[in-house]
mmCIF file of C-alpha atoms in Angstrom:
data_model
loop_
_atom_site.group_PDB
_atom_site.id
_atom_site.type_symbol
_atom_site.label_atom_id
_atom_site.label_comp_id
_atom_site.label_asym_id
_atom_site.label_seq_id
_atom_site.Cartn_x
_atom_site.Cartn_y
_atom_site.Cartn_z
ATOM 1 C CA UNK I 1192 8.843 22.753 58.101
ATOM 2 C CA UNK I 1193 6.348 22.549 60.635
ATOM 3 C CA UNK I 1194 7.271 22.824 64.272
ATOM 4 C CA UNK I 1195 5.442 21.032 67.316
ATOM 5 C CA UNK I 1196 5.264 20.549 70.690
ATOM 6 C CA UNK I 1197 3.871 17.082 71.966
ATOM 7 C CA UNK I 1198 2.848 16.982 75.746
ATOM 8 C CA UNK I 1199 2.320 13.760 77.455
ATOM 9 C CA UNK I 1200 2.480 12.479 80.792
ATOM 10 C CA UNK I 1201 3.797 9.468 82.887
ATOM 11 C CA UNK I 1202 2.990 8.187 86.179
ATOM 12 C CA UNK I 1203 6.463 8.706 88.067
ATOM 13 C CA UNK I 1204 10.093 10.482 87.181
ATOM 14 C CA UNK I 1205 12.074 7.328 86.544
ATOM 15 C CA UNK I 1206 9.185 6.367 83.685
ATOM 16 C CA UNK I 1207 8.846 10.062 82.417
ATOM 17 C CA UNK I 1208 13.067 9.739 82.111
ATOM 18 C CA UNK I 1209 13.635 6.649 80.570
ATOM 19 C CA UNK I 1210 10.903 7.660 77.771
ATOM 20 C CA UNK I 1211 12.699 10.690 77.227
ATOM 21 C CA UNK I 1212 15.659 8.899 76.843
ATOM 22 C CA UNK I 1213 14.351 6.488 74.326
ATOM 23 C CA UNK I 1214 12.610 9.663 72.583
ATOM 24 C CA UNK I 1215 15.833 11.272 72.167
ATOM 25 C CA UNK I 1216 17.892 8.231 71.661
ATOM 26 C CA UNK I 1217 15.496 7.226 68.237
ATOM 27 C CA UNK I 1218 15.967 11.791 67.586
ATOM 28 C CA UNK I 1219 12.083 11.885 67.572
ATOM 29 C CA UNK I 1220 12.683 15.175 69.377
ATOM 30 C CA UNK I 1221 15.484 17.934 70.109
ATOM 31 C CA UNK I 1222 14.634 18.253 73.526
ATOM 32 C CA UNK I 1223 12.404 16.622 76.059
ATOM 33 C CA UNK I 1224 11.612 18.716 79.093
ATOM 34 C CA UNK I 1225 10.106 16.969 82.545
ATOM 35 C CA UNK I 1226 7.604 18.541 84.765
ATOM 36 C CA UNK I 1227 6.092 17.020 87.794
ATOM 37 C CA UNK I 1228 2.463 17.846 88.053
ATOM 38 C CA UNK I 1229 -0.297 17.463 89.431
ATOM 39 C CA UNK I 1230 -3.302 15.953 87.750
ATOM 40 C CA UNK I 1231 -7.265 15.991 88.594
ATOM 41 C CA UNK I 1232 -9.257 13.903 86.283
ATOM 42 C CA UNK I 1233 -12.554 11.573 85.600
ATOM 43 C CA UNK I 1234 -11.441 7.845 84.940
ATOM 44 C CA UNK I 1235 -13.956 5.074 84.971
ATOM 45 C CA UNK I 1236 -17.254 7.511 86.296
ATOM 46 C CA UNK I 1237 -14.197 8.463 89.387
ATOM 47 C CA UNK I 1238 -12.526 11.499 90.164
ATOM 48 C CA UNK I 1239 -9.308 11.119 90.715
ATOM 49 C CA UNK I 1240 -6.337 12.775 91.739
ATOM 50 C CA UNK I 1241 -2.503 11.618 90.747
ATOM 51 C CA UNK I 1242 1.292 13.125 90.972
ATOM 52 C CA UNK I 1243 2.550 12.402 87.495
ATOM 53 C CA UNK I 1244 5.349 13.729 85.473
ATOM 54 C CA UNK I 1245 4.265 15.881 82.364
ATOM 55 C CA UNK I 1246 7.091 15.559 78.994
ATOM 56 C CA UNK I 1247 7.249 18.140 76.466
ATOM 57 C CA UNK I 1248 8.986 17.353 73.356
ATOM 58 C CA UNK I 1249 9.996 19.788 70.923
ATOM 59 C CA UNK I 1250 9.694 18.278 67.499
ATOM 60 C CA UNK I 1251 8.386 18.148 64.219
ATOM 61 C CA UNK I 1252 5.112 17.296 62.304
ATOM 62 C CA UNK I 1253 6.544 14.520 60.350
ATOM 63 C CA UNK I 1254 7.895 12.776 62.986
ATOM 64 C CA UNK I 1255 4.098 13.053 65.205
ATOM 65 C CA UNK I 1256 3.169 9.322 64.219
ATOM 66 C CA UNK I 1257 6.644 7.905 64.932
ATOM 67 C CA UNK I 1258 6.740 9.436 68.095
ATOM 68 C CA UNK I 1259 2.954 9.069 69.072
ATOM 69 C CA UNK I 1260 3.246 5.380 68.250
ATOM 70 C CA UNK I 1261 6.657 5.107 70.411
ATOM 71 C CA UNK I 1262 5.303 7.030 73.455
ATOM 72 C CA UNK I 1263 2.484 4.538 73.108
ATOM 73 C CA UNK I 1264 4.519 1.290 73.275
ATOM 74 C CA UNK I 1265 6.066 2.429 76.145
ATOM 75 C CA UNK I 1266 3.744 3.991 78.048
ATOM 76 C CA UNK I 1267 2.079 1.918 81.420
ATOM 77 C CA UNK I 1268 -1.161 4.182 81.116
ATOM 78 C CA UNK I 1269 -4.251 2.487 79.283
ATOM 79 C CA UNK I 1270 -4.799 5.708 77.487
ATOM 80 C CA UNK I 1271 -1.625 7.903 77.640
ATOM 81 C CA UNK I 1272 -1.757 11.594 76.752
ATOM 82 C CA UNK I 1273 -0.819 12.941 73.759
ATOM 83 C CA UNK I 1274 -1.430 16.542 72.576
ATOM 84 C CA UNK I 1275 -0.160 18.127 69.859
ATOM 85 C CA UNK I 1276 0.515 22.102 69.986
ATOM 86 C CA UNK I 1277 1.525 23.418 67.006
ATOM 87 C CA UNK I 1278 4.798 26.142 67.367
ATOM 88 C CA UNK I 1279 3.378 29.401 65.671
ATOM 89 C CA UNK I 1280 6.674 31.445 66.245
ATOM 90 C CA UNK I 1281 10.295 31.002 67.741
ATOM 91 C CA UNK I 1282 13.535 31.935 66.765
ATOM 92 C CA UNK I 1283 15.211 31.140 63.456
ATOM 93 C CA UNK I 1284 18.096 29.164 65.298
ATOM 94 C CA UNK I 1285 15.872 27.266 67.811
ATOM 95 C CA UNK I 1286 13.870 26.223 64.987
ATOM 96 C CA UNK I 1287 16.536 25.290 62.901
ATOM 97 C CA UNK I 1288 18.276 23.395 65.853
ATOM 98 C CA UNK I 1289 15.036 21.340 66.438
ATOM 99 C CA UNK I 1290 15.162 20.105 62.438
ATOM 100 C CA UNK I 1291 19.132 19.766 63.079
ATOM 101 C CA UNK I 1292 19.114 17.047 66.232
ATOM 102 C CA UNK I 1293 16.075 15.312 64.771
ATOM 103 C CA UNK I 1294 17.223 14.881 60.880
ATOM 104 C CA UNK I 1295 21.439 14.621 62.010
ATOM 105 C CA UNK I 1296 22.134 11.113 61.418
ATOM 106 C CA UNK I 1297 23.468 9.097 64.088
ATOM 107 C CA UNK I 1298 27.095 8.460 64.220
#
């Protein structure tokens, strides 16, 4: 199994939540964590400056297009964020409770 952690951002908390939610409710991740941040980029020849909400999902690698594809229907962003880290290390239970929330069927 390969582990990952997919970081991607939203505009505002009450977005950033509901996505998590939805991300967790369809077990494309064990965990979602929320981060407000602040972020200094170039969009459209403009430097700009935004509070937005970074998520960080804890998942796997065969769920990446599922969830990439999800966090793309949902997002309000013309080109959301979406970067993949792979996990090189972690402990044998947290690892094996990431593949246990996301492959435990639904009840």
């Amino acid at each position: 199994m390969e582990y990952i952690e997919l970081t991607t951002t939203c505009e505002n908390h009450t977005i950033a939540s509901k996505l998590a939610k939805i991300i967790i409710e369809h077990r494309y991740a064990a965990c979602v964590q929320l981060c407000p941040i602040e972020s200094y980029y170039i969009w459209e020849n403009e430097v700009c400056i935004s509070q937005e909400v970074k998520l960080s999902c804890k998942t796997m690698r065969n769920i990446q297009e599922s969830l990439q594809d999800l966090i793309c229907k949902h997002s309000s962003y013309d080109l959301p964020q979406i970067i993949v880290t792979p996990i090189i290390d972690g402990t044998n239970a947290y690892l094996e409770w990431i593949k246990q929330s996301i492959l435990e069927t639904k009840k």
